[in-house]
PDB file of C-alpha atoms in Angstrom:
ATOM      1  CA  GLN P  52       0.014   0.000   0.014  1.00  0.00           C
ATOM      2  CA  PHE P  53       1.285   3.475  -0.959  1.00  0.00           C
ATOM      3  CA  GLY P  54      -0.069   6.181   1.306  1.00  0.00           C
ATOM      4  CA  THR P  55      -3.709   5.753   2.319  1.00  0.00           C
ATOM      5  CA  ASN P  56      -5.280   5.527  -1.135  1.00  0.00           C
ATOM      6  CA  PHE P  57      -3.136   3.405  -3.511  1.00  0.00           C
ATOM      7  CA  VAL P  58      -2.404  -0.338  -3.556  1.00  0.00           C
ATOM      8  CA  VAL P  59      -0.377  -2.571  -5.893  1.00  0.00           C
ATOM      9  CA  GLY P  60      -0.254  -6.363  -5.766  1.00  0.00           C
ATOM     10  CA  VAL P  61       0.246  -9.639  -7.568  1.00  0.00           C
ATOM     11  CA  PHE P  62      -2.480 -12.250  -7.865  1.00  0.00           C
ATOM     12  CA  GLY P  63      -3.249 -15.520  -9.655  1.00  0.00           C
ATOM     13  CA  GLY P  64      -6.106 -17.934 -10.028  1.00  0.00           C
ATOM     14  CA  VAL P  65      -7.062 -21.195 -11.734  1.00  0.00           C
ATOM     15  CA  ASN P  66     -10.521 -22.362 -12.659  1.00  0.00           C
ATOM     16  CA  LEU P  67     -11.892 -25.689 -13.887  1.00  0.00           C
ATOM     17  CA  ASN P  68     -14.015 -25.192 -16.918  1.00  0.00           C
ATOM     18  CA  ASN P  69     -16.529 -27.152 -18.922  1.00  0.00           C
ATOM     19  CA  ALA P  70     -17.401 -24.491 -21.519  1.00  0.00           C
ATOM     20  CA  GLU P  71     -18.461 -26.452 -24.614  1.00  0.00           C
ATOM     21  CA  PHE P  72     -18.672 -24.959 -28.116  1.00  0.00           C
ATOM     22  CA  LYS P  73     -20.459 -26.497 -31.100  1.00  0.00           C
ATOM     23  CA  VAL P  74     -20.055 -25.667 -34.775  1.00  0.00           C
ATOM     24  CA  ASP P  75     -22.451 -26.806 -37.492  1.00  0.00           C
ATOM     25  CA  ALA P  76     -20.151 -28.040 -40.266  1.00  0.00           C
ATOM     26  CA  SER P  77     -22.891 -29.114 -42.693  1.00  0.00           C
ATOM     27  CA  SER P  78     -21.945 -26.444 -45.228  1.00  0.00           C
ATOM     28  CA  PHE P  79     -18.205 -27.076 -44.864  1.00  0.00           C
ATOM     29  CA  ASN P  80     -17.351 -30.715 -44.659  1.00  0.00           C
ATOM     30  CA  ALA P  81     -13.840 -31.379 -45.869  1.00  0.00           C
ATOM     31  CA  TRP P  82     -13.258 -34.480 -43.725  1.00  0.00           C
ATOM     32  CA  SER P  83     -15.891 -36.953 -44.897  1.00  0.00           C
ATOM     33  CA  THR P  84     -19.419 -37.308 -46.191  1.00  0.00           C
ATOM     34  CA  PRO P  85     -21.873 -37.316 -43.277  1.00  0.00           C
ATOM     35  CA  THR P  86     -24.568 -39.914 -42.987  1.00  0.00           C
ATOM     36  CA  SER P  87     -27.144 -37.302 -41.939  1.00  0.00           C
ATOM     37  CA  GLN P  88     -27.394 -33.552 -41.451  1.00  0.00           C
ATOM     38  CA  SER P  89     -27.467 -34.006 -37.657  1.00  0.00           C
ATOM     39  CA  ALA P  90     -24.049 -35.678 -37.750  1.00  0.00           C
ATOM     40  CA  ASP P  91     -22.300 -32.475 -38.877  1.00  0.00           C
ATOM     41  CA  LEU P  92     -21.567 -31.082 -35.413  1.00  0.00           C
ATOM     42  CA  ILE P  93     -18.029 -30.348 -34.327  1.00  0.00           C
ATOM     43  CA  THR P  94     -17.581 -29.874 -30.558  1.00  0.00           C
ATOM     44  CA  PHE P  95     -14.728 -28.618 -28.456  1.00  0.00           C
ATOM     45  CA  GLU P  96     -14.361 -27.365 -24.899  1.00  0.00           C
ATOM     46  CA  GLN P  97     -12.058 -25.417 -22.675  1.00  0.00           C
ATOM     47  CA  GLU P  98     -10.981 -27.780 -19.918  1.00  0.00           C
ATOM     48  CA  TRP P  99      -9.379 -25.261 -17.529  1.00  0.00           C
ATOM     49  CA  GLY P 100      -7.869 -21.787 -17.455  1.00  0.00           C
ATOM     50  CA  GLY P 101      -5.899 -19.495 -15.214  1.00  0.00           C
ATOM     51  CA  VAL P 102      -4.389 -16.018 -14.860  1.00  0.00           C
ATOM     52  CA  LEU P 103      -1.298 -14.562 -13.253  1.00  0.00           C
ATOM     53  CA  GLY P 104      -0.947 -10.800 -13.139  1.00  0.00           C
ATOM     54  CA  VAL P 105      -0.558  -7.475 -11.348  1.00  0.00           C
ATOM     55  CA  ARG P 106      -3.304  -5.324  -9.836  1.00  0.00           C
ATOM     56  CA  ALA P 107      -3.279  -1.622  -9.059  1.00  0.00           C
ATOM     57  CA  GLY P 108      -6.039   0.012  -7.122  1.00  0.00           C
ATOM     58  CA  TYR P 109      -7.402   3.216  -5.664  1.00  0.00           C
ATOM     59  CA  LEU P 110      -9.238   3.433  -2.307  1.00  0.00           C
ATOM     60  CA  PRO P 111     -11.783   6.256  -2.576  1.00  0.00           C
ATOM     61  CA  SER P 112     -12.951   5.323   0.954  1.00  0.00           C
ATOM     62  CA  ALA P 113     -11.766   2.979   3.696  1.00  0.00           C
ATOM     63  CA  ASN P 114     -14.275   0.313   2.609  1.00  0.00           C
ATOM     64  CA  THR P 115     -14.025   0.395  -1.220  1.00  0.00           C
ATOM     65  CA  LEU P 116     -11.318  -0.479  -3.755  1.00  0.00           C
ATOM     66  CA  VAL P 117     -11.482   0.295  -7.474  1.00  0.00           C
ATOM     67  CA  TYR P 118      -8.797  -1.497  -9.472  1.00  0.00           C
ATOM     68  CA  VAL P 119      -7.364  -2.475 -12.862  1.00  0.00           C
ATOM     69  CA  ALA P 120      -5.406  -5.661 -13.459  1.00  0.00           C
ATOM     70  CA  GLY P 121      -3.687  -7.469 -16.310  1.00  0.00           C
ATOM     71  CA  GLY P 122      -1.187 -10.153 -17.100  1.00  0.00           C
ATOM     72  CA  TRP P 123      -0.710 -13.646 -18.483  1.00  0.00           C
ATOM     73  CA  ALA P 124      -3.617 -15.998 -19.251  1.00  0.00           C
ATOM     74  CA  PHE P 125      -3.161 -19.742 -19.804  1.00  0.00           C
ATOM     75  CA  GLY P 126      -5.198 -22.932 -19.996  1.00  0.00           C
ATOM     76  CA  LYS P 127      -6.058 -26.067 -21.947  1.00  0.00           C
ATOM     77  CA  MET P 128      -8.579 -26.806 -24.709  1.00  0.00           C
ATOM     78  CA  GLY P 129      -9.876 -30.283 -25.385  1.00  0.00           C
ATOM     79  CA  GLU P 130      -9.300 -31.831 -28.784  1.00  0.00           C
ATOM     80  CA  VAL P 131     -11.911 -31.080 -31.416  1.00  0.00           C
ATOM     81  CA  LYS P 132     -14.375 -33.957 -31.681  1.00  0.00           C
ATOM     82  CA  SER P 133     -17.044 -34.833 -34.247  1.00  0.00           C
ATOM     83  CA  ASP P 134     -19.744 -37.397 -34.898  1.00  0.00           C
ATOM     84  CA  PHE P 135     -18.399 -37.812 -38.459  1.00  0.00           C
ATOM     85  CA  GLY P 136     -14.660 -37.167 -38.156  1.00  0.00           C
ATOM     86  CA  GLY P 137     -11.847 -39.321 -36.921  1.00  0.00           C
ATOM     87  CA  LYS P 138      -9.623 -41.708 -38.812  1.00  0.00           C
ATOM     88  CA  ASP P 139     -12.409 -44.118 -39.713  1.00  0.00           C
ATOM     89  CA  GLY P 140     -15.120 -41.514 -40.307  1.00  0.00           C
ATOM     90  CA  LYS P 141     -17.143 -42.794 -37.339  1.00  0.00           C
ATOM     91  CA  GLY P 142     -16.469 -39.998 -34.923  1.00  0.00           C
ATOM     92  CA  GLY P 143     -13.808 -38.994 -32.496  1.00  0.00           C
ATOM     93  CA  ASN P 144     -10.942 -36.465 -32.736  1.00  0.00           C
ATOM     94  CA  VAL P 145     -11.089 -34.511 -35.967  1.00  0.00           C
ATOM     95  CA  PHE P 146      -7.500 -33.260 -36.236  1.00  0.00           C
ATOM     96  CA  GLU P 147      -4.234 -35.109 -35.681  1.00  0.00           C
ATOM     97  CA  ASP P 148      -1.544 -33.228 -33.690  1.00  0.00           C
ATOM     98  CA  GLN P 149      -3.904 -30.424 -32.683  1.00  0.00           C
ATOM     99  CA  ASP P 150      -2.632 -27.657 -30.402  1.00  0.00           C
ATOM    100  CA  THR P 151      -4.460 -27.628 -27.054  1.00  0.00           C
ATOM    101  CA  ASP P 152      -2.389 -25.225 -24.938  1.00  0.00           C
ATOM    102  CA  LEU P 153      -3.920 -21.745 -24.424  1.00  0.00           C
ATOM    103  CA  ASN P 154      -1.461 -18.877 -23.963  1.00  0.00           C
ATOM    104  CA  GLY P 155      -2.325 -15.172 -24.028  1.00  0.00           C
ATOM    105  CA  TRP P 156      -3.197 -12.138 -21.911  1.00  0.00           C
ATOM    106  CA  PHE P 157      -6.059 -10.632 -19.867  1.00  0.00           C
ATOM    107  CA  GLY P 158      -7.268  -7.257 -18.709  1.00  0.00           C
ATOM    108  CA  GLU P 159      -9.656  -6.651 -15.800  1.00  0.00           C
ATOM    109  CA  VAL P 160     -11.491  -3.751 -14.194  1.00  0.00           C
ATOM    110  CA  GLY P 161     -13.127  -4.296 -10.828  1.00  0.00           C
ATOM    111  CA  LEU P 162     -14.570  -3.036  -7.544  1.00  0.00           C
ATOM    112  CA  GLU P 163     -14.384  -4.496  -4.035  1.00  0.00           C
ATOM    113  CA  THR P 164     -16.390  -3.144  -1.134  1.00  0.00           C
ATOM    114  CA  ARG P 165     -16.784  -4.205   2.471  1.00  0.00           C
ATOM    115  CA  VAL P 166     -20.360  -5.276   3.282  1.00  0.00           C
ATOM    116  CA  MET P 167     -19.700  -6.260   6.865  1.00  0.00           C
ATOM    117  CA  ASN P 168     -16.703  -6.972   9.102  1.00  0.00           C
ATOM    118  CA  ASN P 169     -14.235  -9.161   7.106  1.00  0.00           C
ATOM    119  CA  VAL P 170     -16.781  -9.788   4.288  1.00  0.00           C
ATOM    120  CA  TYR P 171     -16.313  -8.098   0.909  1.00  0.00           C
ATOM    121  CA  PHE P 172     -18.427  -8.016  -2.253  1.00  0.00           C
ATOM    122  CA  THR P 173     -16.463  -8.029  -5.498  1.00  0.00           C
ATOM    123  CA  LEU P 174     -17.572  -7.264  -9.058  1.00  0.00           C
ATOM    124  CA  ALA P 175     -15.243  -7.315 -12.059  1.00  0.00           C
ATOM    125  CA  GLY P 176     -15.208  -7.498 -15.837  1.00  0.00           C
ATOM    126  CA  ARG P 177     -12.404  -9.488 -17.502  1.00  0.00           C
ATOM    127  CA  TYR P 178     -11.398  -9.748 -21.165  1.00  0.00           C
ATOM    128  CA  THR P 179      -9.125 -12.649 -22.011  1.00  0.00           C
ATOM    129  CA  ASP P 180      -7.383 -13.188 -25.363  1.00  0.00           C
ATOM    130  CA  TYR P 181      -5.829 -16.656 -25.559  1.00  0.00           C
ATOM    131  CA  ASN P 182      -4.379 -16.017 -29.054  1.00  0.00           C
ATOM    132  CA  ALA P 183      -4.898 -18.463 -31.920  1.00  0.00           C
ATOM    133  CA  LEU P 184      -4.572 -22.287 -31.758  1.00  0.00           C
ATOM    134  CA  THR P 185      -3.682 -24.253 -34.856  1.00  0.00           C
ATOM    135  CA  LEU P 186      -6.268 -26.996 -35.176  1.00  0.00           C
ATOM    136  CA  ALA P 187      -4.947 -28.394 -38.439  1.00  0.00           C
ATOM    137  CA  SER P 188      -2.373 -27.509 -41.016  1.00  0.00           C
ATOM    138  CA  GLU P 189      -1.566 -29.279 -44.264  1.00  0.00           C
ATOM    139  CA  SER P 190       0.879 -28.992 -47.130  1.00  0.00           C
ATOM    140  CA  GLU P 191       0.375 -30.859 -50.379  1.00  0.00           C
ATOM    141  CA  LYS P 192       1.685 -30.859 -53.939  1.00  0.00           C
ATOM    142  CA  CYS P 193      -0.410 -28.664 -56.266  1.00  0.00           C
ATOM    143  CA  GLY P 194       1.074 -29.325 -59.680  1.00  0.00           C
ATOM    144  CA  SER P 195       4.582 -27.934 -59.587  1.00  0.00           C
ATOM    145  CA  ASP P 196       3.844 -25.775 -56.518  1.00  0.00           C
ATOM    146  CA  THR P 197       3.297 -26.634 -52.871  1.00  0.00           C
ATOM    147  CA  CYS P 198      -0.060 -25.574 -51.450  1.00  0.00           C
ATOM    148  CA  SER P 199      -0.587 -25.185 -47.763  1.00  0.00           C
ATOM    149  CA  GLY P 200      -3.482 -24.277 -45.515  1.00  0.00           C
ATOM    150  CA  SER P 201      -4.382 -24.218 -41.880  1.00  0.00           C
ATOM    151  CA  LEU P 202      -7.425 -23.974 -39.653  1.00  0.00           C
ATOM    152  CA  GLU P 203      -7.046 -21.834 -36.533  1.00  0.00           C
ATOM    153  CA  LEU P 204      -9.234 -21.140 -33.511  1.00  0.00           C
ATOM    154  CA  ASP P 205      -8.954 -17.605 -32.071  1.00  0.00           C
ATOM    155  CA  HIS P 206     -10.340 -18.015 -28.528  1.00  0.00           C
ATOM    156  CA  ASP P 207     -11.327 -14.864 -26.629  1.00  0.00           C
ATOM    157  CA  THR P 208     -13.640 -14.519 -23.595  1.00  0.00           C
ATOM    158  CA  LEU P 209     -15.440 -11.682 -21.918  1.00  0.00           C
ATOM    159  CA  ALA P 210     -16.686 -12.409 -18.395  1.00  0.00           C
ATOM    160  CA  VAL P 211     -18.458 -10.649 -15.578  1.00  0.00           C
ATOM    161  CA  LEU P 212     -17.257 -11.976 -12.206  1.00  0.00           C
ATOM    162  CA  ALA P 213     -19.119 -11.419  -8.909  1.00  0.00           C
ATOM    163  CA  GLY P 214     -18.504 -12.925  -5.517  1.00  0.00           C
ATOM    164  CA  LEU P 215     -18.015 -12.624  -1.798  1.00  0.00           C
ATOM    165  CA  LYS P 216     -14.595 -12.709  -0.143  1.00  0.00           C
ATOM    166  CA  PHE P 217     -14.053 -13.597   3.483  1.00  0.00           C
ATOM    167  CA  LYS P 218     -10.967 -12.110   5.137  1.00  0.00           C
ATOM    168  CA  LEU P 219      -9.330 -14.502   7.579  1.00  0.00           C
ATOM    169  CA  GLY P 220      -7.088 -12.772  10.148  1.00  0.00           C
ATOM    170  CA  GLY P 221      -4.789 -10.182   8.573  1.00  0.00           C
ATOM    171  CA  PHE P 222      -4.316  -6.576   9.486  1.00  0.00           C
ATOM    172  CA  GLY P 223      -7.145  -4.314  10.697  1.00  0.00           C
ATOM    173  CA  ASN P 224     -10.857  -5.024  10.657  1.00  0.00           C
TER     174      ASN P 224
END
């Protein structure tokens, strides 16, 4: 804490995640011919994520903190799965050697206020940019030239976070 109104700190957090995303690939099916229109769903999920960063805040009163934060964001995506993909066309992982590691940055703006002795309400907005993951890349011979292509997933999130914090021991009330 600097003076009576400014604070700077380091923080981190990890969360388990089961956010699932589905894509209808019926109009773009480069992997195989589906047996029905309902079999054209590609699914993937974020398994977990975390942040590590710095936080700077201003105390307009003894009970309230307004802050900004930012730093490194990381996590893990599951492999892309499909009802029609896989090596045998019967479902499973769509891409071989798919990237699954998330690595990027985050920015956050928040407010913490004391609601009673050692209990704080917190409200924050966080934008996270995990950068692009390469799902598949391929090079092949196109006549006398080499053609290459790739499919990337650019994974960003915007979240509103709310919660209660309980202060155990520490300095002051």
